[in-house]
Amino acid sequence: MIYKIVKYGAPVLEASAKRVTEFDAELKKLTEDMFESMYAAQGVGLAAPQIGMGLHLAVIDVTVGKNPEAKIVLANPEIIYVEGEQREEEGCLSLPGFRGNVLRPRFVTVRAQDVAGKSFEMRGEGLLARAFCHETDHLNGVLFIQHLGLLKRDLIKRKIRKLAKAGDW
Ligand code: NI
């Protein structure tokens, strides 16, 4: 099932999400639907609040479906180690059409649980490190525009208000 992706302005995107406690068939189905929804939108990551669910759950695939082994489910993720810096353009499926340069660590180690509830740690570099940060931020109610300078952020917000007024958001 493909979920509609919630856009900036929806309160669920800026609320803090709840921990995943039930690692059951329902959770497995939800993660499969999240991958399907993410691929349909051509994203590399999707967090549960982006489909309207306030859960500490995200999916990532930096190959956008090209390599089935690149599928990562993060339940209750925490960033436990960062190293270096990278500044790259970043976007978000909840802010379609907007991008901005965001400073992130070059290497990131995340600790999370998989879809069965098993704990694991994973180190990512470059785009994967960026995705770990971006998705973990989502679960804490933080969007990438909060990492931009005030002027750039306000410009984006103004443009979105205009789009919303015209019924195009
Ligand atoms: Ni996002």
XYZ file of N, CA and C and ligand atoms in Angstrom:
508
model
N 0.839 -1.199 0.000
C 0.000 0.000 0.000
C 0.876 1.252 0.000
N 0.539 2.168 -0.862
C 1.315 3.413 -0.933
C 0.604 4.496 -0.122
N 1.308 4.992 0.859
C 0.757 6.070 1.682
C 0.991 7.420 1.014
N 0.101 8.335 1.299
C 0.260 9.719 0.880
C 1.298 10.337 1.831
N 2.214 11.086 1.285
C 3.238 11.686 2.141
C 2.774 13.042 2.661
N 2.883 13.162 3.983
C 2.439 14.360 4.681
C 3.425 15.502 4.401
N 2.874 16.665 4.098
C 3.739 17.809 3.771
C 3.952 18.734 4.963
N 5.005 19.525 4.850
C 5.340 20.522 5.862
C 4.101 21.343 6.229
N 3.912 21.544 7.529
C 2.736 22.264 8.009
C 1.869 21.332 8.843
N 1.949 20.019 8.559
C 1.191 19.041 9.345
C 1.863 18.913 10.720
N 1.087 19.032 11.805
C 1.679 18.994 13.157
C 2.484 17.724 13.436
N 2.092 16.576 12.860
C 2.778 15.302 13.142
C 4.270 15.364 12.776
N 4.609 16.216 11.803
C 6.008 16.312 11.367
C 6.895 17.009 12.399
N 6.280 17.827 13.243
C 7.089 18.573 14.197
C 6.836 18.155 15.646
N 6.121 17.027 15.790
C 5.888 16.486 17.135
C 6.946 15.413 17.389
N 7.187 15.112 18.652
C 8.125 14.048 18.957
C 7.383 12.717 18.840
N 8.034 11.730 18.216
C 7.386 10.442 17.964
C 7.538 9.507 19.177
N 6.715 8.448 19.189
C 6.756 7.451 20.279
C 7.648 6.274 19.889
N 8.246 5.645 20.890
C 9.095 4.483 20.628
C 8.278 3.305 20.076
N 8.919 2.505 19.249
C 8.292 1.265 18.767
C 8.447 0.225 19.870
N 7.340 -0.407 20.271
C 7.417 -1.423 21.331
C 6.913 -2.791 20.856
N 6.125 -2.806 19.778
C 5.568 -4.074 19.278
C 6.241 -4.425 17.955
N 7.016 -5.510 17.971
C 7.702 -5.940 16.743
C 6.932 -7.131 16.170
N 5.802 -6.839 15.596
C 4.890 -7.891 15.156
C 4.656 -7.818 13.638
N 3.711 -8.615 13.159
C 3.420 -8.669 11.718
C 2.933 -7.314 11.203
N 2.244 -6.588 12.073
C 1.726 -5.280 11.689
C 2.878 -4.298 11.411
N 3.899 -4.381 12.246
C 5.066 -3.508 12.054
C 5.791 -3.881 10.758
N 5.893 -5.184 10.503
C 6.561 -5.653 9.288
C 5.823 -5.119 8.052
N 4.500 -5.215 8.076
C 3.680 -4.730 6.957
C 3.870 -3.211 6.803
N 3.906 -2.509 7.923
C 4.073 -1.063 7.886
C 5.416 -0.683 7.245
N 6.486 -1.401 7.598
C 7.790 -1.065 7.009
C 7.794 -1.378 5.503
N 7.135 -2.476 5.108
C 7.056 -2.799 3.671
C 6.307 -1.694 2.920
N 5.224 -1.230 3.522
C 4.454 -0.145 2.901
C 5.259 1.155 2.869
N 6.087 1.357 3.890
C 6.924 2.570 3.901
C 7.965 2.527 2.779
N 8.574 1.340 2.556
C 9.520 1.217 1.428
C 8.801 1.497 0.106
N 7.617 0.891 -0.042
C 6.858 1.057 -1.284
C 6.515 2.543 -1.513
N 6.102 3.204 -0.441
C 5.734 4.626 -0.532
C 6.955 5.485 -0.854
N 8.092 5.123 -0.253
C 9.342 5.866 -0.482
C 9.812 5.704 -1.933
N 9.756 4.461 -2.439
C 10.183 4.238 -3.831
C 9.254 4.973 -4.805
N 7.962 4.947 -4.503
C 6.995 5.623 -5.381
C 7.301 7.116 -5.463
N 7.836 7.658 -4.363
C 8.149 9.087 -4.325
C 9.609 9.355 -4.701
N 10.350 8.296 -5.025
C 11.770 8.374 -5.403
C 12.635 8.999 -4.320
N 12.366 8.594 -3.083
C 13.171 9.095 -1.975
C 14.201 8.066 -1.532
N 15.166 8.504 -0.722
C 16.169 7.579 -0.168
C 15.902 7.287 1.306
N 14.911 7.992 1.868
C 14.557 7.755 3.264
C 13.139 8.216 3.520
N 12.491 7.551 4.483
C 11.123 7.951 4.855
C 10.918 7.617 6.332
N 10.421 8.590 7.066
C 10.170 8.399 8.496
C 8.664 8.280 8.716
N 8.269 7.490 9.728
C 6.845 7.239 9.979
C 6.009 8.525 10.113
N 6.513 9.584 10.763
C 5.686 10.807 10.821
C 5.311 11.343 9.439
N 6.119 11.013 8.423
C 5.830 11.482 7.066
C 4.634 10.770 6.431
N 4.188 9.672 7.060
C 2.926 9.069 6.597
C 1.870 9.234 7.696
N 2.106 10.194 8.572
C 1.115 10.546 9.584
C 1.141 9.714 10.850
N 2.238 8.923 11.031
C 2.317 8.071 12.226
C 3.437 8.521 13.139
N 3.089 8.866 14.347
C 4.091 9.359 15.305
C 4.852 8.236 15.971
N 5.628 7.510 15.179
C 6.401 6.358 15.663
C 7.885 6.558 15.356
N 8.746 6.061 16.258
C 10.193 6.124 16.031
C 10.617 5.043 15.038
N 10.246 5.238 13.804
C 10.488 4.230 12.776
C 10.822 4.926 11.463
N 11.867 4.449 10.790
C 12.235 5.020 9.496
C 12.786 3.932 8.598
N 12.685 4.154 7.296
C 13.307 3.247 6.320
C 14.255 4.068 5.446
N 15.325 3.406 5.022
C 16.342 4.066 4.194
C 16.775 3.100 3.100
N 16.982 3.618 1.907
C 17.637 2.856 0.846
C 18.312 3.864 -0.069
N 19.620 4.022 0.099
C 20.321 5.041 -0.686
C 20.487 4.622 -2.150
N 20.110 3.359 -2.478
C 20.168 2.939 -3.886
C 18.797 3.112 -4.564
N 17.803 3.617 -3.831
C 16.430 3.829 -4.328
C 15.883 2.560 -5.020
N 16.062 1.409 -4.362
C 15.468 0.179 -4.857
C 16.337 -0.629 -5.803
N 17.543 -0.132 -6.135
C 18.396 -0.855 -7.080
C 19.056 -2.069 -6.442
N 19.336 -1.987 -5.144
C 19.973 -3.102 -4.464
C 19.131 -3.516 -3.256
N 18.479 -4.701 -3.322
C 17.584 -5.110 -2.219
C 18.320 -5.208 -0.880
N 19.638 -5.406 -0.933
C 20.406 -5.525 0.307
C 20.660 -4.179 0.971
N 20.330 -3.114 0.260
C 20.574 -1.780 0.822
C 19.402 -1.273 1.655
N 18.351 -2.109 1.787
C 17.171 -1.684 2.561
C 17.485 -1.718 4.062
N 17.265 -0.599 4.713
C 17.538 -0.501 6.148
C 16.272 -0.052 6.875
N 15.912 -0.800 7.913
C 14.808 -0.388 8.792
C 15.432 0.087 10.095
N 15.051 1.264 10.528
C 15.536 1.798 11.798
C 14.356 1.984 12.743
N 14.301 1.150 13.776
C 13.300 1.360 14.832
C 14.050 1.896 16.046
N 13.521 2.931 16.637
C 14.117 3.563 17.813
C 15.594 3.924 17.614
N 15.940 4.575 16.496
C 17.356 4.852 16.236
C 17.926 5.960 17.120
N 19.212 5.794 17.400
C 19.965 6.816 18.142
C 21.296 6.959 17.436
N 21.753 8.179 17.292
C 23.077 8.383 16.718
C 24.082 8.332 17.852
N 25.041 7.394 17.739
C 25.949 7.200 18.875
C 27.369 7.686 18.591
N 27.693 7.965 17.313
C 29.050 8.436 17.014
C 29.020 9.216 15.709
N 29.702 10.341 15.689
C 29.829 11.100 14.445
C 31.277 11.535 14.269
N 31.653 11.718 12.988
C 33.027 12.112 12.693
C 33.051 12.893 11.385
N 33.844 13.943 11.356
C 34.051 14.701 10.127
C 32.859 15.570 9.766
N 32.922 16.134 8.575
C 31.872 17.041 8.100
C 31.622 16.840 6.618
N 30.404 17.124 6.186
C 30.068 17.188 4.766
C 28.994 18.260 4.627
N 29.102 19.048 3.578
C 28.052 20.032 3.302
C 27.525 19.747 1.903
N 26.284 19.283 1.833
C 25.677 18.915 0.554
C 24.250 19.426 0.521
N 23.715 19.456 -0.692
C 22.325 19.842 -0.846
C 21.425 18.720 -0.323
N 20.406 19.115 0.408
C 19.511 18.128 0.997
C 18.059 18.517 0.704
N 17.220 17.520 0.562
C 15.794 17.772 0.367
C 15.008 16.818 1.239
N 13.688 16.871 1.122
C 12.828 16.045 1.969
C 11.505 15.831 1.236
N 10.991 14.600 1.276
C 9.724 14.316 0.583
C 8.565 15.130 1.156
N 8.719 15.629 2.374
C 7.661 16.453 2.972
C 7.788 17.928 2.601
N 8.865 18.259 1.885
C 9.059 19.630 1.399
C 9.402 19.588 -0.085
N 8.485 19.022 -0.911
C 8.804 18.828 -2.326
C 9.128 20.157 -3.017
N 10.212 20.126 -3.798
C 10.582 21.319 -4.563
C 11.575 22.223 -3.854
N 11.886 21.919 -2.603
C 12.814 22.776 -1.859
C 14.059 22.003 -1.457
N 15.212 22.655 -1.618
C 16.472 22.034 -1.227
C 17.343 23.093 -0.563
N 18.320 22.633 0.197
C 19.228 23.591 0.817
C 20.485 22.878 1.267
N 21.575 23.635 1.410
C 22.839 23.049 1.853
C 22.822 22.853 3.360
N 23.058 21.609 3.757
C 23.039 21.287 5.189
C 24.370 20.649 5.579
N 24.929 21.154 6.654
C 26.170 20.597 7.193
C 25.825 19.379 8.044
N 26.446 18.250 7.714
C 26.220 17.002 8.457
C 27.568 16.342 8.709
N 27.627 15.400 9.642
C 28.880 14.640 9.810
C 29.121 13.742 8.590
N 30.392 13.480 8.301
C 30.735 12.626 7.160
C 30.513 11.144 7.485
N 30.807 10.776 8.725
C 30.595 9.392 9.187
C 29.619 9.432 10.362
N 28.663 8.516 10.342
C 27.684 8.458 11.431
C 27.463 6.996 11.798
N 27.507 6.699 13.086
C 27.121 5.361 13.540
C 25.787 5.474 14.254
N 24.848 4.639 13.815
C 23.515 4.640 14.392
C 23.317 3.325 15.139
N 22.592 3.401 16.254
C 22.186 2.189 16.969
C 20.660 2.162 16.885
N 20.128 1.007 16.481
C 18.677 0.914 16.303
C 18.249 -0.529 16.478
N 16.944 -0.761 16.328
C 16.420 -2.125 16.295
C 15.892 -2.394 14.890
N 16.005 -3.651 14.461
C 15.481 -3.992 13.131
C 13.994 -4.334 13.259
N 13.417 -4.808 12.179
C 11.960 -5.034 12.156
C 11.539 -6.155 13.128
N 12.518 -7.007 13.501
C 12.214 -8.076 14.455
C 12.520 -7.661 15.893
N 13.041 -6.457 16.067
C 13.344 -5.963 17.409
C 14.783 -6.176 17.829
N 15.583 -6.760 16.935
C 16.985 -7.041 17.260
C 17.813 -5.755 17.163
N 18.643 -5.513 18.185
C 19.485 -4.314 18.186
C 20.683 -4.482 17.263
N 21.060 -3.397 16.593
C 22.256 -3.436 15.757
C 22.872 -2.044 15.708
N 24.130 -2.019 15.295
C 24.796 -0.737 15.050
C 25.276 -0.743 13.614
N 25.205 0.405 12.968
C 25.639 0.496 11.581
C 26.337 1.824 11.348
N 27.474 1.747 10.632
C 28.223 2.953 10.327
C 27.941 3.338 8.877
N 27.662 4.593 8.657
C 27.420 5.064 7.300
C 28.341 6.212 6.965
N 28.620 6.350 5.664
C 29.468 7.439 5.188
C 28.705 8.195 4.097
N 28.975 9.471 3.969
C 28.393 10.250 2.876
C 26.877 10.297 2.931
N 26.251 9.891 1.811
C 24.789 9.971 1.711
C 24.089 9.147 2.798
N 24.650 7.974 3.112
C 24.026 7.138 4.145
C 24.124 7.812 5.518
N 25.263 8.425 5.796
C 25.432 9.150 7.065
C 24.421 10.289 7.138
N 24.249 10.967 6.015
C 23.284 12.078 5.920
C 21.853 11.563 6.154
N 21.539 10.405 5.561
C 20.198 9.830 5.725
C 19.953 9.433 7.184
N 20.958 8.868 7.846
C 20.806 8.522 9.269
C 20.436 9.777 10.067
N 21.123 10.874 9.795
C 20.858 12.128 10.530
C 19.479 12.673 10.186
N 19.175 12.738 8.886
C 17.915 13.322 8.417
C 16.703 12.558 8.992
N 16.775 11.216 8.945
C 15.630 10.410 9.420
C 15.522 10.438 10.939
N 16.657 10.400 11.636
C 16.610 10.480 13.104
C 16.053 11.833 13.529
N 16.434 12.888 12.818
C 15.862 14.220 13.067
C 14.333 14.181 12.961
N 13.817 13.555 11.891
C 12.361 13.484 11.683
C 11.642 12.942 12.920
N 12.261 11.918 13.550
C 11.610 11.256 14.686
C 11.613 12.143 15.917
N 12.452 13.183 15.880
C 12.477 14.163 16.967
C 11.775 15.456 16.559
N 11.027 15.392 15.468
C 10.251 16.559 15.047
C 11.070 17.647 14.373
N 12.266 17.277 13.875
C 13.161 18.266 13.257
C 13.224 18.035 11.741
N 13.046 19.113 10.985
C 13.118 19.041 9.520
C 14.408 19.699 9.043
N 14.843 19.344 7.832
C 16.155 19.846 7.377
C 16.206 21.371 7.313
N 15.049 22.013 7.103
C 15.075 23.485 6.998
C 15.491 24.138 8.320
N 15.362 23.372 9.416
C 15.813 23.921 10.698
C 17.334 24.005 10.781
N 18.023 23.350 9.854
C 19.486 23.435 9.817
C 19.962 24.523 8.859
N 19.040 25.181 8.184
C 19.438 26.242 7.232
C 19.537 27.571 7.977
N 20.162 28.552 7.342
C 20.209 29.889 7.912
C 18.801 30.469 7.969
N 18.628 31.438 8.860
C 17.312 32.034 9.089
C 16.698 32.606 7.811
N 17.498 33.281 7.001
C 16.973 33.929 5.790
C 16.436 32.904 4.801
N 17.261 31.871 4.572
C 16.883 30.816 3.629
C 15.629 30.083 4.129
N 15.615 29.819 5.428
C 14.473 29.100 6.013
C 13.186 29.927 5.881
N 13.281 31.206 6.184
C 12.101 32.064 6.090
C 11.612 32.193 4.654
N 12.564 32.221 3.720
C 12.202 32.309 2.309
C 11.378 31.074 1.904
N 11.855 29.907 2.313
C 11.138 28.657 1.999
C 9.752 28.669 2.645
N 9.691 29.071 3.902
C 8.395 29.098 4.606
C 7.417 30.056 3.926
N 7.935 31.203 3.489
C 7.076 32.179 2.797
C 6.520 31.602 1.506
N 7.405 30.932 0.751
C 6.980 30.324 -0.524
C 5.925 29.243 -0.278
N 6.103 28.465 0.789
C 5.134 27.408 1.102
C 3.790 28.021 1.493
N 3.828 29.091 2.285
C 2.567 29.757 2.672
C 1.810 30.228 1.436
N 2.576 30.755 0.486
C 1.987 31.240 -0.770
C 1.347 30.081 -1.541
N 2.099 28.963 -1.643
C 1.585 27.777 -2.336
C 0.322 27.262 -1.643
N 0.351 27.257 -0.295
C -0.786 26.744 0.471
C -2.020 27.623 0.234
N -1.783 28.923 0.188
C -2.870 29.877 -0.043
C -3.537 29.636 -1.400
N -2.696 29.280 -2.383
C -3.199 29.032 -3.741
C -3.775 27.614 -3.880
N -3.676 26.841 -2.782
C -4.181 25.461 -2.823
C -3.244 24.500 -3.541
N -1.974 24.906 -3.674
C -1.000 24.068 -4.385
C -0.024 23.358 -3.448
N -0.320 23.234 -2.173
C 0.591 22.569 -1.242
C -0.103 21.415 -0.571
Ni 12.705 14.121 5.187
